[in-house]
Structures are given as C-alpha cells and as structure tokens.
CSV table of C-alpha atoms in Angstrom, one decimal:
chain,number,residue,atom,x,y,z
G,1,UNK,CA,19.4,-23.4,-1.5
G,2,UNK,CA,16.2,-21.1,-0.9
G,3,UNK,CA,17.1,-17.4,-0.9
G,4,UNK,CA,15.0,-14.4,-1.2
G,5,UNK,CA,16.3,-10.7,-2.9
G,6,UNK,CA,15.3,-7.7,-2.1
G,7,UNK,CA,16.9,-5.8,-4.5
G,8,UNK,CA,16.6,-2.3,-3.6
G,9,UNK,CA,18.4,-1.7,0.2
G,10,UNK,CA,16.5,2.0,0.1
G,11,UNK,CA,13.3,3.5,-1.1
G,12,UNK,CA,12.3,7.4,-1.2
G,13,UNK,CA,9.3,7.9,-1.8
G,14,UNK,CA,6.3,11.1,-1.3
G,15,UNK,CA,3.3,11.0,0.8
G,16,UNK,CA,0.6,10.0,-1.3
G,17,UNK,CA,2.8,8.4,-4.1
G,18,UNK,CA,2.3,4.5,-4.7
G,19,UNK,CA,5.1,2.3,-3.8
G,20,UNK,CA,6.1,-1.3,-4.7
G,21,UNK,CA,9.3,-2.9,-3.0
G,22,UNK,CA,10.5,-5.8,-5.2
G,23,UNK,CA,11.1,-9.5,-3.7
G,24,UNK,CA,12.6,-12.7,-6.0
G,25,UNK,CA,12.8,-15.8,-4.2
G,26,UNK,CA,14.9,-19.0,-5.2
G,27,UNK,CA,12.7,-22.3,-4.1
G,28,UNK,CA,12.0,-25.3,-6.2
G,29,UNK,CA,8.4,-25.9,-5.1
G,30,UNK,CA,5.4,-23.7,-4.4
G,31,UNK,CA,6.8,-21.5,-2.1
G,32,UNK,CA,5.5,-20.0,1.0
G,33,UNK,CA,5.9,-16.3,1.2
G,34,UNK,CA,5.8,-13.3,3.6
G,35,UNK,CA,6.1,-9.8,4.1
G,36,UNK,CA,6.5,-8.5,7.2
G,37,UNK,CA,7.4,-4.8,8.5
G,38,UNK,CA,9.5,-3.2,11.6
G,39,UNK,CA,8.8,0.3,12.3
G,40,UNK,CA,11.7,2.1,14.0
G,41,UNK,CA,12.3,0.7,17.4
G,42,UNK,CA,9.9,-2.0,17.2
G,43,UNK,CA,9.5,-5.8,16.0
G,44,UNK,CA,8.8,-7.0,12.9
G,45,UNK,CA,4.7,-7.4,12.4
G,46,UNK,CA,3.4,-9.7,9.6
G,47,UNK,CA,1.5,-7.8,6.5
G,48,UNK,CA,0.6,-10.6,4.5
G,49,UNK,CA,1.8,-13.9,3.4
G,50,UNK,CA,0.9,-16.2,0.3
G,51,UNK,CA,0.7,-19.8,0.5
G,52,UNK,CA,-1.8,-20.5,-2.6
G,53,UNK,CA,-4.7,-19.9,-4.5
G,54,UNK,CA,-5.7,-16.0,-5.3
G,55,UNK,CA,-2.2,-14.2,-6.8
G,56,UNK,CA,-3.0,-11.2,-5.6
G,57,UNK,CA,-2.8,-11.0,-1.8
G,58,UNK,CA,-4.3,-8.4,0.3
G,59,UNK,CA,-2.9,-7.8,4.0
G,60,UNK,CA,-3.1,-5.3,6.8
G,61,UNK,CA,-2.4,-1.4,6.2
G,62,UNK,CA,-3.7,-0.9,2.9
G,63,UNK,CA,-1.2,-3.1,1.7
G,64,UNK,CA,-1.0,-6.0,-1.5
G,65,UNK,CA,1.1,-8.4,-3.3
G,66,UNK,CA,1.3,-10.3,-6.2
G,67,UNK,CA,2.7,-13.6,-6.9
G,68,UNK,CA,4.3,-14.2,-10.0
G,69,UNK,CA,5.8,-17.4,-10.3
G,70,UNK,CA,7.0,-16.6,-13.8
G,71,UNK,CA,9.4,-14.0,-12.6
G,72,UNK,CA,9.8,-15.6,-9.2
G,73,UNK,CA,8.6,-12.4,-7.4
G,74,UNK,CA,6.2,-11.6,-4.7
G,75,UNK,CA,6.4,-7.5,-4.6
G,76,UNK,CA,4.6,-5.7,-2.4
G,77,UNK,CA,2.0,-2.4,-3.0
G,78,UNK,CA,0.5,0.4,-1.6
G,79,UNK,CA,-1.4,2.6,-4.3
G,80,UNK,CA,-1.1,5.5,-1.4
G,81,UNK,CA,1.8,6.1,0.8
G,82,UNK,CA,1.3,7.6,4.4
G,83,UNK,CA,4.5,9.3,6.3
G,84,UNK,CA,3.4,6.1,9.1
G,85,UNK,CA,4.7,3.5,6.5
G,86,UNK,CA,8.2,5.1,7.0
G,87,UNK,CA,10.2,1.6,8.4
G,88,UNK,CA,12.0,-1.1,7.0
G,89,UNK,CA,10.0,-3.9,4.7
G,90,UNK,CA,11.4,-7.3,5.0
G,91,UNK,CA,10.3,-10.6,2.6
G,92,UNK,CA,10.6,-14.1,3.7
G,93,UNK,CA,9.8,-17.2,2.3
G,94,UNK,CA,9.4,-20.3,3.9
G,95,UNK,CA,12.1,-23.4,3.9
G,96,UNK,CA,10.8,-26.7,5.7
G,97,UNK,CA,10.0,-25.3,9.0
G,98,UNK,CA,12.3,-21.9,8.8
G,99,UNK,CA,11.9,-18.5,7.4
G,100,UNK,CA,14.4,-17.2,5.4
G,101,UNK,CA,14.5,-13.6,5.0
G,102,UNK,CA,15.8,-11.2,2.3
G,103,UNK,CA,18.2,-8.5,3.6
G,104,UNK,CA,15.1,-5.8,3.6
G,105,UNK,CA,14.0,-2.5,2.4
G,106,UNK,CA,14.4,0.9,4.2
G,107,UNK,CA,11.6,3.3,3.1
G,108,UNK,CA,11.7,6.5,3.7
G,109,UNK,CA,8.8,8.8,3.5
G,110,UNK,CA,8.7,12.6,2.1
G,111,UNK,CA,5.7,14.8,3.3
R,1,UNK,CA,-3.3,-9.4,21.4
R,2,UNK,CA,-0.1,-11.2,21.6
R,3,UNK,CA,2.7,-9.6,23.5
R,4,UNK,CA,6.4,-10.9,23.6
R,5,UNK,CA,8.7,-9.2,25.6
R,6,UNK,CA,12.8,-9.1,25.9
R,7,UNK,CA,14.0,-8.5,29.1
R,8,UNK,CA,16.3,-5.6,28.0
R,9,UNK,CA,16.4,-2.9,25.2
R,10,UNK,CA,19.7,-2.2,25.1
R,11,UNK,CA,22.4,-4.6,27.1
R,12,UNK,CA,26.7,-3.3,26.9
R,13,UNK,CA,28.6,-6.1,27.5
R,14,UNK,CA,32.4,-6.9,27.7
R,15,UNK,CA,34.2,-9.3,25.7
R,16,UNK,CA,34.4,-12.7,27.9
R,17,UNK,CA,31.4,-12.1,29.6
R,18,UNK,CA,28.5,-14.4,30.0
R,19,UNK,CA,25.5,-12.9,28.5
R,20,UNK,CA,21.6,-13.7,29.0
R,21,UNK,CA,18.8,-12.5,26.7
R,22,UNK,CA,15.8,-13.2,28.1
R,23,UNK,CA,12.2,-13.2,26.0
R,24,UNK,CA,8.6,-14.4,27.0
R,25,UNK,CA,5.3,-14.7,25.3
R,26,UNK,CA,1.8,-14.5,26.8
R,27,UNK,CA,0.0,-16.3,24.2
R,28,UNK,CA,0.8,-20.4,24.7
R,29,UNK,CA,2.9,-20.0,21.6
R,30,UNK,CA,4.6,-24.1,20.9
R,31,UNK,CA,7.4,-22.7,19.0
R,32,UNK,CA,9.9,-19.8,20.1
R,33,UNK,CA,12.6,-18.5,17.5
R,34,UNK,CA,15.7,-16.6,18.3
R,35,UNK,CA,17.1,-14.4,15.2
R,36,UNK,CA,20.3,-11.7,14.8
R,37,UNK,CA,19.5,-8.9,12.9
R,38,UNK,CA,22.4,-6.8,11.3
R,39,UNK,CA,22.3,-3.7,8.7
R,40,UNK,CA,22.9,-5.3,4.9
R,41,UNK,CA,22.2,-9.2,6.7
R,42,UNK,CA,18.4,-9.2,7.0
R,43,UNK,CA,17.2,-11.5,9.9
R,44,UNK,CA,19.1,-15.0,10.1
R,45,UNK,CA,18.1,-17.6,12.6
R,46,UNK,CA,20.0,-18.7,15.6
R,47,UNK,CA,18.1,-21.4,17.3
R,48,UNK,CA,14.4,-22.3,17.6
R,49,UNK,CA,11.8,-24.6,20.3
R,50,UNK,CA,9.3,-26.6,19.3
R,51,UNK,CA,8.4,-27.2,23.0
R,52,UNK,CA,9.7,-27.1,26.5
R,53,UNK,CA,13.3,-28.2,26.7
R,54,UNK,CA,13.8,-29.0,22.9
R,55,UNK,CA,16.1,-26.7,20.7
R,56,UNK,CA,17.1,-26.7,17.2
R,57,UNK,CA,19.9,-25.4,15.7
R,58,UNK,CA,19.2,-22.4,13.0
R,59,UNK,CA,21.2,-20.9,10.2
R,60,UNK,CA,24.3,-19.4,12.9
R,61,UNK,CA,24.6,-21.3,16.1
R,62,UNK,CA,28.3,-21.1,17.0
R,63,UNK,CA,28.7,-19.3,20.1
R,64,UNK,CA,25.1,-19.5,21.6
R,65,UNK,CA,23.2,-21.7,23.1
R,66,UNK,CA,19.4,-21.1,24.2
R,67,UNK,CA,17.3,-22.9,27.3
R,68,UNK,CA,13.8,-23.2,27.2
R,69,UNK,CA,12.4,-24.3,31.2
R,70,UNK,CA,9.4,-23.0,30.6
R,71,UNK,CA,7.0,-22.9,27.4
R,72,UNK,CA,6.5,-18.8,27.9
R,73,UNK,CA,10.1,-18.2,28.1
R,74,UNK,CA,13.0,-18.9,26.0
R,75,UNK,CA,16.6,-17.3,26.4
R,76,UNK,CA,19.4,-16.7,24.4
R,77,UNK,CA,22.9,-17.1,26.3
R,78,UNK,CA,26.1,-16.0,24.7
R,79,UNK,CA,28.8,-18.1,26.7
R,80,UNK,CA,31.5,-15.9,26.1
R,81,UNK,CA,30.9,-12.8,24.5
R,82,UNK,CA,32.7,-10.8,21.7
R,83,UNK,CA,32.6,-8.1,19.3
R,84,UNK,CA,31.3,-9.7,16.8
R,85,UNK,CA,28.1,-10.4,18.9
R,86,UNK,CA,27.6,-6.8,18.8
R,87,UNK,CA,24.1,-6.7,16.9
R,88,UNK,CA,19.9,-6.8,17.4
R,89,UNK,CA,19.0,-9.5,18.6
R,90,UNK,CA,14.8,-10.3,18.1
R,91,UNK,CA,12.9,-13.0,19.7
R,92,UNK,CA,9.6,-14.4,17.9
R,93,UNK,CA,6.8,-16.9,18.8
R,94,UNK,CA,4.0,-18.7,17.4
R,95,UNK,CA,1.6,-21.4,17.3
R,96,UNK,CA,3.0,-24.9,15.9
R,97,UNK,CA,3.3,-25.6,12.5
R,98,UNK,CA,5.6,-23.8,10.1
R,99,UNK,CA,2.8,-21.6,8.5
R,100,UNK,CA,2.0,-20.1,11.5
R,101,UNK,CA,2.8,-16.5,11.6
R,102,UNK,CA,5.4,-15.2,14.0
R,103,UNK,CA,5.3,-12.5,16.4
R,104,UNK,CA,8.2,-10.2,17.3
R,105,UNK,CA,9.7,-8.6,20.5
R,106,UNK,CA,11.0,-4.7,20.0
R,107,UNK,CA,14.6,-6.4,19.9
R,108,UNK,CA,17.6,-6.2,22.3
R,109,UNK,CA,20.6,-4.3,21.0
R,110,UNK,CA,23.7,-5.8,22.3
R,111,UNK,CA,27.3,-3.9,21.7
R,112,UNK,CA,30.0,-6.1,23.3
R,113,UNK,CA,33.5,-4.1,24.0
C-alpha cells in the first residue's frame, strides 16, 4: 500500500538557519507528491508538488524540494528560516484519486 | 482567492448526539474532501464528492456520513457521536481531477463528552 514517512515528528530550528524536513514515500509508480503547510489555527496551504520532469521543485515561500527516486524521498528546503515558517509541514503523495498524507512535521522557530 | 469556510471553529458535543459540520467553497470547486486530523495521525480521509449528490467512501468512514445538496456545500454528519470523534476535523476543495491542488478550511475542533 502507498504510505509516506515523515520521520522526524519535531524540528527546532534558528532564524536564519536552513532547514530540510525529510519525506520517503512507498508507491510503485511515478509518484505524485506534495507538500503542504498549516500555520497555527489555520488550514493546510499547498507549497509545492512534483508530478515529473525537473527534480528539483520550487514552490511558494522561498521554499524547494528534491525528488530522489533512488532513496524514495521528496524533502523539503529553505536555505533561510523566518520565525513565520513556525507551523506544522505535512507530505502527501498521491494514490488514484486520494492524498495520502505522512503524520507531519512540527517546526518550531528560535529568534 | 479561494475561500472555504466551516461553519464552526470549535463545536462541544455529547456522546449520542447528532452532530453537523458544515463547509462551503466559493470557487465552483467539482470535488469536496472531508479529512480528521489527530496529533501523531497526520490527515486521513473520511469521505469525498466528485459532484452534487455523489459521495465516496475515504480511508475511515464508520460512523459518518456526508450530504452534498448543493455543489458549494458539503457537510459532514456524525449520527451518533462519541469520544472518540473528539478530533480536527478539515474540509478541502478543488477543481476535478486528482492533480488538482486542494484548498483548506481553518478546521472545526470537535471534543465530544
């Protein structure tokens, strides 16, 4: 069955320290993948997604990710963390018609 | 920009009760996705619409069922609440086809005593 892992359930990091937050995914064909993003007391809001061509994605924020199908990972970057990207990071990937998503990423911000 | 709403931020509930959650979109949005979201669970699907009066069954259906009268509007209705209901409860929307990116409501938290 398609899965995703996120492997780390918490993230500290300083303002103006690059982050990655790690995502593996479990899917026997190309997959489709997402990041989205909740702030506190809000939605989720889509960063970026990958569903071919260029590896490297870029999305909204100042944020990137890289598809690796070797490793089975999509991560996501930010060479420069603002005390705004404080919320909870959340990858998907897509099965059929549903999204599947991994059990997130809270990251917390240090000034 | 796209706005979906849920009717209630925060809901308390007994255990037996009937409960409506209520969510609408303003953008036309074909398909309309209920999801649960608890701490260590990530998001998991409850039931989605592809269109007016069709539903699909998602990933945890037992003990809910949705209605969709409407294309902006789609509600979640627990027929008989209980604790373990207790949790966030998001609404999401988009344009047909399963590419298409989804939008969020802020989220209803629910706590059923």
């Amino acid at each position: 069955a398609q899965s995703v892992t996120q492997p780390d359930i918490h993230i500290t990091v300083s303002e103006g320290a690059s982050l990655e937050l790690r995502c593996n995914y479990s899917y026997g064909a190309t997959p489709y993948l997402f990041w989205y993003v909740q702030s506190p007391g809000q939605g989720l809001q889509l960063l970026l997604k990958y569903f071919s061509g260029d590896t490297l994605v870029q999305g909204i924020k100042g944020f990137e990710a890289e598809f690796k199908r070797s490793q089975s990972s999509f991560n996501l970057r930010k060479p420069s963390v603002h005390w705004s990207d404080a919320a909870e990071y959340f990858c998907a990937v897509l099965n059929t018609d549903k999204l599947i998503f991994g059990t997130g990423t809270r990251l917390q911000v240090f000034p | 920009d796209v706005k979906v709403t849920q009717s209630s931020r925060y809901l308390v509930k007994r255990t037996g009760e009937k409960v409506f959650l209520e969510c609408v979109q303003d953008m036309d949005h074909e398909n309309m996705f209920w999801y649960r979201q608890d701490p260590g669970l990530g998001l998991r699907l409850i039931y989605f619409s592809y269109d007016v009066k069709m539903k699909e069954k998602g990933d945890i259906p037992e003990g809910y069922s949705v209605s969709r009268e409407k294309k902006e509007r789609f509600s979640l209705i627990l027929e008989s609440a209980s604790t373990n209901q207790t949790s966030m409860y998001l609404c999401a929307s988009s344009y047909r086809g399963p590419k298409e990116t989804q939008y969020f409501g802020p989220g209803t938290r629910l706590l059923v005593l």
